[in-house]
Structures are given as structure tokens and as C-alpha cells.
């Protein structure tokens, strides 16, 4: 059994705009994940995905590129597949 205070981190490779992108996630609690990814210039982007009461997910972060924001459904689907 995993301790409730365990640090759970994992990586998911997701195809975005025809390219494979590596997304790293760290579980904060049952409905909150820190995430990060980088672009082809090695600029790293940090964001959070939080589960809402209605079952949807809210993506938040500063200065996120459109390829992250516009592909939120793809990122959420990959995350849900991994955690279920």
C-alpha cells in the first residue's frame, strides 16, 4: 500500500501537433497535479491540473504556449488514463 504522504511522480509521452512531447507530473493530492513540459528550444513550462467538482479539469499556469493550452483535452485524457 502506498503511503498517503508518498511522493508520486510519473512521465507520460503525448503526441501533440504530430510530435511526441514528454509531460512530467507530480501528484499533490487526489485532485491536483503539478506538471511540466518543454518545447523544442528546451524552454520548460510549468502548470497545474486540478479536478473540478463537475468532474472536469482546470489547467492553470503562466505564459503557457498555445500548443499546451489548446491541447488540454489530450493532456487530461492521457493523465486520466495513467491515474485510473
PDB file of N, CA and C in Angstrom:
ATOM      1  N   UNK A   1       0.836  -1.185   0.000  1.00  0.00           N
ATOM      2  CA  UNK A   1       0.000   0.000   0.000  1.00  0.00           C
ATOM      3  C   UNK A   1       0.879   1.246   0.000  1.00  0.00           C
ATOM      4  N   UNK A   2       0.512   2.221  -0.796  1.00  0.00           N
ATOM      5  CA  UNK A   2       1.267   3.468  -0.894  1.00  0.00           C
ATOM      6  C   UNK A   2       0.847   4.398   0.236  1.00  0.00           C
ATOM      7  N   UNK A   3       1.832   4.957   0.910  1.00  0.00           N
ATOM      8  CA  UNK A   3       1.571   5.899   1.984  1.00  0.00           C
ATOM      9  C   UNK A   3       0.843   7.123   1.427  1.00  0.00           C
ATOM     10  N   UNK A   4      -0.120   7.687   2.174  1.00  0.00           N
ATOM     11  CA  UNK A   4      -0.821   8.881   1.686  1.00  0.00           C
ATOM     12  C   UNK A   4       0.111  10.070   1.499  1.00  0.00           C
ATOM     13  N   UNK A   5       1.266  10.055   2.149  1.00  0.00           N
ATOM     14  CA  UNK A   5       2.231  11.141   2.040  1.00  0.00           C
ATOM     15  C   UNK A   5       3.324  10.847   1.017  1.00  0.00           C
ATOM     16  N   UNK A   6       3.178   9.741   0.266  1.00  0.00           N
ATOM     17  CA  UNK A   6       4.202   9.360  -0.702  1.00  0.00           C
ATOM     18  C   UNK A   6       4.285  10.384  -1.830  1.00  0.00           C
ATOM     19  N   UNK A   7       5.490  10.593  -2.316  1.00  0.00           N
ATOM     20  CA  UNK A   7       5.717  11.474  -3.456  1.00  0.00           C
ATOM     21  C   UNK A   7       5.503  10.655  -4.724  1.00  0.00           C
ATOM     22  N   UNK A   8       4.418  10.916  -5.437  1.00  0.00           N
ATOM     23  CA  UNK A   8       4.092  10.173  -6.642  1.00  0.00           C
ATOM     24  C   UNK A   8       4.391  11.058  -7.848  1.00  0.00           C
ATOM     25  N   UNK A   9       5.340  10.623  -8.664  1.00  0.00           N
ATOM     26  CA  UNK A   9       5.710  11.372  -9.866  1.00  0.00           C
ATOM     27  C   UNK A   9       5.819  10.395 -11.024  1.00  0.00           C
ATOM     28  N   UNK A  10       5.437  10.857 -12.199  1.00  0.00           N
ATOM     29  CA  UNK A  10       5.491   9.997 -13.380  1.00  0.00           C
ATOM     30  C   UNK A  10       5.587  10.851 -14.633  1.00  0.00           C
ATOM     31  N   UNK A  11       5.979  10.213 -15.720  1.00  0.00           N
ATOM     32  CA  UNK A  11       6.126  10.865 -17.017  1.00  0.00           C
ATOM     33  C   UNK A  11       5.201  10.191 -18.017  1.00  0.00           C
ATOM     34  N   UNK A  12       4.571  11.002 -18.857  1.00  0.00           N
ATOM     35  CA  UNK A  12       3.715  10.492 -19.924  1.00  0.00           C
ATOM     36  C   UNK A  12       4.191  11.127 -21.234  1.00  0.00           C
ATOM     37  N   UNK A  13       4.360  10.311 -22.261  1.00  0.00           N
ATOM     38  CA  UNK A  13       4.703  10.819 -23.588  1.00  0.00           C
ATOM     39  C   UNK A  13       3.389  10.966 -24.362  1.00  0.00           C
ATOM     40  N   UNK A  14       3.131  12.183 -24.842  1.00  0.00           N
ATOM     41  CA  UNK A  14       1.880  12.519 -25.515  1.00  0.00           C
ATOM     42  C   UNK A  14       2.196  13.106 -26.890  1.00  0.00           C
ATOM     43  N   UNK A  15       1.452  12.669 -27.898  1.00  0.00           N
ATOM     44  CA  UNK A  15       1.627  13.219 -29.239  1.00  0.00           C
ATOM     45  C   UNK A  15       0.811  14.511 -29.353  1.00  0.00           C
ATOM     46  N   UNK A  16       1.515  15.620 -29.552  1.00  0.00           N
ATOM     47  CA  UNK A  16       0.910  16.947 -29.674  1.00  0.00           C
ATOM     48  C   UNK A  16       1.350  17.535 -31.008  1.00  0.00           C
ATOM     49  N   UNK A  17       0.400  17.903 -31.841  1.00  0.00           N
ATOM     50  CA  UNK A  17       0.700  18.514 -33.142  1.00  0.00           C
ATOM     51  C   UNK A  17       1.698  17.691 -33.955  1.00  0.00           C
ATOM     52  N   UNK A  18       1.540  16.374 -33.913  1.00  0.00           N
ATOM     53  CA  UNK A  18       2.392  15.488 -34.702  1.00  0.00           C
ATOM     54  C   UNK A  18       3.752  15.200 -34.108  1.00  0.00           C
ATOM     55  N   UNK A  19       4.041  15.697 -32.909  1.00  0.00           N
ATOM     56  CA  UNK A  19       5.336  15.470 -32.252  1.00  0.00           C
ATOM     57  C   UNK A  19       5.120  14.845 -30.888  1.00  0.00           C
ATOM     58  N   UNK A  20       6.029  13.964 -30.505  1.00  0.00           N
ATOM     59  CA  UNK A  20       5.968  13.369 -29.179  1.00  0.00           C
ATOM     60  C   UNK A  20       6.548  14.341 -28.166  1.00  0.00           C
ATOM     61  N   UNK A  21       5.780  14.601 -27.119  1.00  0.00           N
ATOM     62  CA  UNK A  21       6.197  15.519 -26.053  1.00  0.00           C
ATOM     63  C   UNK A  21       6.175  14.769 -24.733  1.00  0.00           C
ATOM     64  N   UNK A  22       7.151  15.031 -23.913  1.00  0.00           N
ATOM     65  CA  UNK A  22       7.241  14.416 -22.590  1.00  0.00           C
ATOM     66  C   UNK A  22       6.615  15.355 -21.568  1.00  0.00           C
ATOM     67  N   UNK A  23       5.643  14.844 -20.829  1.00  0.00           N
ATOM     68  CA  UNK A  23       4.978  15.602 -19.770  1.00  0.00           C
ATOM     69  C   UNK A  23       5.282  14.915 -18.443  1.00  0.00           C
ATOM     70  N   UNK A  24       5.800  15.678 -17.495  1.00  0.00           N
ATOM     71  CA  UNK A  24       6.103  15.168 -16.163  1.00  0.00           C
ATOM     72  C   UNK A  24       5.023  15.650 -15.204  1.00  0.00           C
ATOM     73  N   UNK A  25       4.569  14.745 -14.354  1.00  0.00           N
ATOM     74  CA  UNK A  25       3.516  15.072 -13.395  1.00  0.00           C
ATOM     75  C   UNK A  25       3.947  14.680 -11.986  1.00  0.00           C
ATOM     76  N   UNK A  26       3.466  15.447 -11.023  1.00  0.00           N
ATOM     77  CA  UNK A  26       3.664  15.138  -9.607  1.00  0.00           C
ATOM     78  C   UNK A  26       2.319  15.315  -8.917  1.00  0.00           C
ATOM     79  N   UNK A  27       1.906  14.284  -8.229  1.00  0.00           N
ATOM     80  CA  UNK A  27       0.617  14.317  -7.544  1.00  0.00           C
ATOM     81  C   UNK A  27       0.741  15.105  -6.249  1.00  0.00           C
ATOM     82  N   UNK A  28      -0.113  16.119  -6.096  1.00  0.00           N
ATOM     83  CA  UNK A  28      -0.159  16.913  -4.862  1.00  0.00           C
ATOM     84  C   UNK A  28      -1.191  16.334  -3.894  1.00  0.00           C
ATOM     85  N   UNK A  29      -2.369  16.026  -4.429  1.00  0.00           N
ATOM     86  CA  UNK A  29      -3.418  15.351  -3.675  1.00  0.00           C
ATOM     87  C   UNK A  29      -4.316  14.662  -4.695  1.00  0.00           C
ATOM     88  N   UNK A  30      -5.442  14.135  -4.263  1.00  0.00           N
ATOM     89  CA  UNK A  30      -6.258  13.321  -5.169  1.00  0.00           C
ATOM     90  C   UNK A  30      -6.763  14.073  -6.394  1.00  0.00           C
ATOM     91  N   UNK A  31      -6.822  15.371  -6.344  1.00  0.00           N
ATOM     92  CA  UNK A  31      -7.346  16.107  -7.485  1.00  0.00           C
ATOM     93  C   UNK A  31      -6.449  17.207  -7.996  1.00  0.00           C
ATOM     94  N   UNK A  32      -5.169  17.198  -7.620  1.00  0.00           N
ATOM     95  CA  UNK A  32      -4.266  18.269  -8.020  1.00  0.00           C
ATOM     96  C   UNK A  32      -2.918  17.687  -8.443  1.00  0.00           C
ATOM     97  N   UNK A  33      -2.501  18.051  -9.645  1.00  0.00           N
ATOM     98  CA  UNK A  33      -1.224  17.588 -10.179  1.00  0.00           C
ATOM     99  C   UNK A  33      -0.414  18.772 -10.681  1.00  0.00           C
ATOM    100  N   UNK A  34       0.872  18.800 -10.331  1.00  0.00           N
ATOM    101  CA  UNK A  34       1.808  19.739 -10.932  1.00  0.00           C
ATOM    102  C   UNK A  34       2.326  19.070 -12.197  1.00  0.00           C
ATOM    103  N   UNK A  35       2.491  19.855 -13.252  1.00  0.00           N
ATOM    104  CA  UNK A  35       3.003  19.309 -14.497  1.00  0.00           C
ATOM    105  C   UNK A  35       4.018  20.232 -15.116  1.00  0.00           C
ATOM    106  N   UNK A  36       4.853  19.648 -15.967  1.00  0.00           N
ATOM    107  CA  UNK A  36       5.787  20.460 -16.737  1.00  0.00           C
ATOM    108  C   UNK A  36       6.141  19.732 -18.021  1.00  0.00           C
ATOM    109  N   UNK A  37       6.524  20.514 -18.995  1.00  0.00           N
ATOM    110  CA  UNK A  37       6.955  20.009 -20.290  1.00  0.00           C
ATOM    111  C   UNK A  37       7.888  21.043 -20.897  1.00  0.00           C
ATOM    112  N   UNK A  38       8.564  20.678 -21.966  1.00  0.00           N
ATOM    113  CA  UNK A  38       9.427  21.655 -22.612  1.00  0.00           C
ATOM    114  C   UNK A  38       9.185  21.657 -24.118  1.00  0.00           C
ATOM    115  N   UNK A  39       9.595  22.749 -24.754  1.00  0.00           N
ATOM    116  CA  UNK A  39       9.457  22.850 -26.203  1.00  0.00           C
ATOM    117  C   UNK A  39      10.760  22.439 -26.882  1.00  0.00           C
ATOM    118  N   UNK A  40      10.798  22.586 -28.194  1.00  0.00           N
ATOM    119  CA  UNK A  40      11.982  22.161 -28.958  1.00  0.00           C
ATOM    120  C   UNK A  40      13.210  23.024 -28.685  1.00  0.00           C
ATOM    121  N   UNK A  41      13.024  24.142 -27.998  1.00  0.00           N
ATOM    122  CA  UNK A  41      14.149  25.011 -27.637  1.00  0.00           C
ATOM    123  C   UNK A  41      14.561  24.828 -26.174  1.00  0.00           C
ATOM    124  N   UNK A  42      14.037  23.776 -25.548  1.00  0.00           N
ATOM    125  CA  UNK A  42      14.322  23.425 -24.148  1.00  0.00           C
ATOM    126  C   UNK A  42      13.777  24.434 -23.143  1.00  0.00           C
ATOM    127  N   UNK A  43      12.796  25.231 -23.545  1.00  0.00           N
ATOM    128  CA  UNK A  43      12.121  26.119 -22.598  1.00  0.00           C
ATOM    129  C   UNK A  43      11.089  25.282 -21.854  1.00  0.00           C
ATOM    130  N   UNK A  44      11.180  25.276 -20.541  1.00  0.00           N
ATOM    131  CA  UNK A  44      10.296  24.452 -19.720  1.00  0.00           C
ATOM    132  C   UNK A  44       9.095  25.274 -19.277  1.00  0.00           C
ATOM    133  N   UNK A  45       7.930  24.654 -19.375  1.00  0.00           N
ATOM    134  CA  UNK A  45       6.664  25.270 -18.987  1.00  0.00           C
ATOM    135  C   UNK A  45       6.065  24.507 -17.819  1.00  0.00           C
ATOM    136  N   UNK A  46       5.635  25.223 -16.809  1.00  0.00           N
ATOM    137  CA  UNK A  46       5.072  24.634 -15.594  1.00  0.00           C
ATOM    138  C   UNK A  46       3.587  24.971 -15.501  1.00  0.00           C
ATOM    139  N   UNK A  47       2.794  24.003 -15.082  1.00  0.00           N
ATOM    140  CA  UNK A  47       1.359  24.196 -14.989  1.00  0.00           C
ATOM    141  C   UNK A  47       0.788  23.288 -13.903  1.00  0.00           C
ATOM    142  N   UNK A  48      -0.486  23.494 -13.600  1.00  0.00           N
ATOM    143  CA  UNK A  48      -1.218  22.622 -12.680  1.00  0.00           C
ATOM    144  C   UNK A  48      -2.510  22.179 -13.345  1.00  0.00           C
ATOM    145  N   UNK A  49      -2.896  20.960 -13.066  1.00  0.00           N
ATOM    146  CA  UNK A  49      -4.199  20.444 -13.462  1.00  0.00           C
ATOM    147  C   UNK A  49      -4.948  20.115 -12.186  1.00  0.00           C
ATOM    148  N   UNK A  50      -6.128  20.713 -12.043  1.00  0.00           N
ATOM    149  CA  UNK A  50      -6.930  20.484 -10.843  1.00  0.00           C
ATOM    150  C   UNK A  50      -8.296  19.958 -11.247  1.00  0.00           C
ATOM    151  N   UNK A  51      -8.714  18.872 -10.578  1.00  0.00           N
ATOM    152  CA  UNK A  51     -10.022  18.274 -10.833  1.00  0.00           C
ATOM    153  C   UNK A  51     -11.092  19.162 -10.214  1.00  0.00           C
ATOM    154  N   UNK A  52     -12.113  19.467 -11.001  1.00  0.00           N
ATOM    155  CA  UNK A  52     -13.205  20.304 -10.521  1.00  0.00           C
ATOM    156  C   UNK A  52     -14.345  19.436  -9.999  1.00  0.00           C
ATOM    157  N   UNK A  53     -15.258  20.040  -9.255  1.00  0.00           N
ATOM    158  CA  UNK A  53     -16.395  19.321  -8.681  1.00  0.00           C
ATOM    159  C   UNK A  53     -17.270  18.658  -9.744  1.00  0.00           C
ATOM    160  N   UNK A  54     -17.321  19.251 -10.934  1.00  0.00           N
ATOM    161  CA  UNK A  54     -18.157  18.703 -12.006  1.00  0.00           C
ATOM    162  C   UNK A  54     -17.470  17.569 -12.771  1.00  0.00           C
ATOM    163  N   UNK A  55     -16.265  17.192 -12.356  1.00  0.00           N
ATOM    164  CA  UNK A  55     -15.538  16.099 -12.999  1.00  0.00           C
ATOM    165  C   UNK A  55     -14.576  16.547 -14.072  1.00  0.00           C
ATOM    166  N   UNK A  56     -14.655  17.820 -14.476  1.00  0.00           N
ATOM    167  CA  UNK A  56     -13.719  18.351 -15.466  1.00  0.00           C
ATOM    168  C   UNK A  56     -12.386  18.714 -14.820  1.00  0.00           C
ATOM    169  N   UNK A  57     -11.477  19.177 -15.618  1.00  0.00           N
ATOM    170  CA  UNK A  57     -10.157  19.576 -15.147  1.00  0.00           C
ATOM    171  C   UNK A  57      -9.891  21.022 -15.519  1.00  0.00           C
ATOM    172  N   UNK A  58      -9.212  21.745 -14.640  1.00  0.00           N
ATOM    173  CA  UNK A  58      -8.825  23.133 -14.884  1.00  0.00           C
ATOM    174  C   UNK A  58      -7.309  23.185 -15.039  1.00  0.00           C
ATOM    175  N   UNK A  59      -6.844  23.683 -16.171  1.00  0.00           N
ATOM    176  CA  UNK A  59      -5.422  23.868 -16.437  1.00  0.00           C
ATOM    177  C   UNK A  59      -5.063  25.299 -16.080  1.00  0.00           C
ATOM    178  N   UNK A  60      -4.004  25.470 -15.309  1.00  0.00           N
ATOM    179  CA  UNK A  60      -3.560  26.816 -14.965  1.00  0.00           C
ATOM    180  C   UNK A  60      -2.042  26.890 -15.020  1.00  0.00           C
ATOM    181  N   UNK A  61      -1.555  28.051 -15.350  1.00  0.00           N
ATOM    182  CA  UNK A  61      -0.120  28.289 -15.428  1.00  0.00           C
ATOM    183  C   UNK A  61       0.124  29.617 -16.103  1.00  0.00           C
ATOM    184  N   UNK A  62       1.328  30.123 -15.961  1.00  0.00           N
ATOM    185  CA  UNK A  62       1.661  31.416 -16.544  1.00  0.00           C
ATOM    186  C   UNK A  62       2.465  31.226 -17.821  1.00  0.00           C
ATOM    187  N   UNK A  63       2.154  32.059 -18.801  1.00  0.00           N
ATOM    188  CA  UNK A  63       2.887  32.095 -20.069  1.00  0.00           C
ATOM    189  C   UNK A  63       2.950  30.738 -20.768  1.00  0.00           C
ATOM    190  N   UNK A  64       1.846  29.988 -20.713  1.00  0.00           N
ATOM    191  CA  UNK A  64       1.798  28.701 -21.396  1.00  0.00           C
ATOM    192  C   UNK A  64       1.617  28.922 -22.893  1.00  0.00           C
ATOM    193  N   UNK A  65       2.340  28.168 -23.708  1.00  0.00           N
ATOM    194  CA  UNK A  65       2.193  28.329 -25.156  1.00  0.00           C
ATOM    195  C   UNK A  65       0.858  27.756 -25.632  1.00  0.00           C
ATOM    196  N   UNK A  66       0.385  28.209 -26.775  1.00  0.00           N
ATOM    197  CA  UNK A  66      -0.892  27.711 -27.298  1.00  0.00           C
ATOM    198  C   UNK A  66      -0.932  26.202 -27.484  1.00  0.00           C
ATOM    199  N   UNK A  67       0.197  25.578 -27.821  1.00  0.00           N
ATOM    200  CA  UNK A  67       0.174  24.131 -28.042  1.00  0.00           C
ATOM    201  C   UNK A  67      -0.088  23.360 -26.749  1.00  0.00           C
ATOM    202  N   UNK A  68       0.129  23.958 -25.600  1.00  0.00           N
ATOM    203  CA  UNK A  68      -0.246  23.320 -24.326  1.00  0.00           C
ATOM    204  C   UNK A  68      -1.720  23.622 -24.036  1.00  0.00           C
ATOM    205  N   UNK A  69      -2.088  24.879 -24.062  1.00  0.00           N
ATOM    206  CA  UNK A  69      -3.454  25.295 -23.723  1.00  0.00           C
ATOM    207  C   UNK A  69      -4.474  24.659 -24.666  1.00  0.00           C
ATOM    208  N   UNK A  70      -4.208  24.683 -25.956  1.00  0.00           N
ATOM    209  CA  UNK A  70      -5.154  24.170 -26.943  1.00  0.00           C
ATOM    210  C   UNK A  70      -5.284  22.647 -26.924  1.00  0.00           C
ATOM    211  N   UNK A  71      -4.323  21.974 -26.323  1.00  0.00           N
ATOM    212  CA  UNK A  71      -4.358  20.513 -26.262  1.00  0.00           C
ATOM    213  C   UNK A  71      -4.691  19.999 -24.863  1.00  0.00           C
ATOM    214  N   UNK A  72      -5.324  20.845 -24.058  1.00  0.00           N
ATOM    215  CA  UNK A  72      -5.711  20.419 -22.713  1.00  0.00           C
ATOM    216  C   UNK A  72      -6.504  19.112 -22.729  1.00  0.00           C
ATOM    217  N   UNK A  73      -7.482  18.925 -23.625  1.00  0.00           N
ATOM    218  CA  UNK A  73      -8.234  17.656 -23.610  1.00  0.00           C
ATOM    219  C   UNK A  73      -7.346  16.428 -23.829  1.00  0.00           C
ATOM    220  N   UNK A  74      -6.345  16.551 -24.684  1.00  0.00           N
ATOM    221  CA  UNK A  74      -5.430  15.439 -24.948  1.00  0.00           C
ATOM    222  C   UNK A  74      -4.575  15.151 -23.714  1.00  0.00           C
ATOM    223  N   UNK A  75      -4.102  16.204 -23.065  1.00  0.00           N
ATOM    224  CA  UNK A  75      -3.274  16.063 -21.868  1.00  0.00           C
ATOM    225  C   UNK A  75      -4.082  15.456 -20.729  1.00  0.00           C
ATOM    226  N   UNK A  76      -5.315  15.928 -20.540  1.00  0.00           N
ATOM    227  CA  UNK A  76      -6.190  15.410 -19.496  1.00  0.00           C
ATOM    228  C   UNK A  76      -6.523  13.935 -19.746  1.00  0.00           C
ATOM    229  N   UNK A  77      -6.797  13.592 -20.999  1.00  0.00           N
ATOM    230  CA  UNK A  77      -7.107  12.195 -21.326  1.00  0.00           C
ATOM    231  C   UNK A  77      -5.940  11.275 -20.981  1.00  0.00           C
ATOM    232  N   UNK A  78      -4.717  11.701 -21.318  1.00  0.00           N
ATOM    233  CA  UNK A  78      -3.530  10.909 -21.005  1.00  0.00           C
ATOM    234  C   UNK A  78      -3.347  10.787 -19.491  1.00  0.00           C
ATOM    235  N   UNK A  79      -3.554  11.879 -18.768  1.00  0.00           N
ATOM    236  CA  UNK A  79      -3.442  11.851 -17.305  1.00  0.00           C
ATOM    237  C   UNK A  79      -4.480  10.915 -16.694  1.00  0.00           C
ATOM    238  N   UNK A  80      -5.719  11.034 -17.118  1.00  0.00           N
ATOM    239  CA  UNK A  80      -6.770  10.177 -16.565  1.00  0.00           C
ATOM    240  C   UNK A  80      -6.519   8.701 -16.860  1.00  0.00           C
ATOM    241  N   UNK A  81      -6.003   8.407 -18.029  1.00  0.00           N
ATOM    242  CA  UNK A  81      -5.662   7.024 -18.386  1.00  0.00           C
ATOM    243  C   UNK A  81      -4.580   6.501 -17.447  1.00  0.00           C
ATOM    244  N   UNK A  82      -3.606   7.326 -17.146  1.00  0.00           N
ATOM    245  CA  UNK A  82      -2.491   6.920 -16.274  1.00  0.00           C
ATOM    246  C   UNK A  82      -2.932   6.714 -14.841  1.00  0.00           C
ATOM    247  N   UNK A  83      -3.797   7.577 -14.319  1.00  0.00           N
ATOM    248  CA  UNK A  83      -4.147   7.515 -12.894  1.00  0.00           C
ATOM    249  C   UNK A  83      -5.318   6.576 -12.612  1.00  0.00           C
ATOM    250  N   UNK A  84      -5.998   6.117 -13.645  1.00  0.00           N
ATOM    251  CA  UNK A  84      -7.156   5.233 -13.383  1.00  0.00           C
ATOM    252  C   UNK A  84      -6.748   3.777 -13.293  1.00  0.00           C
TER     253      UNK A  84
END
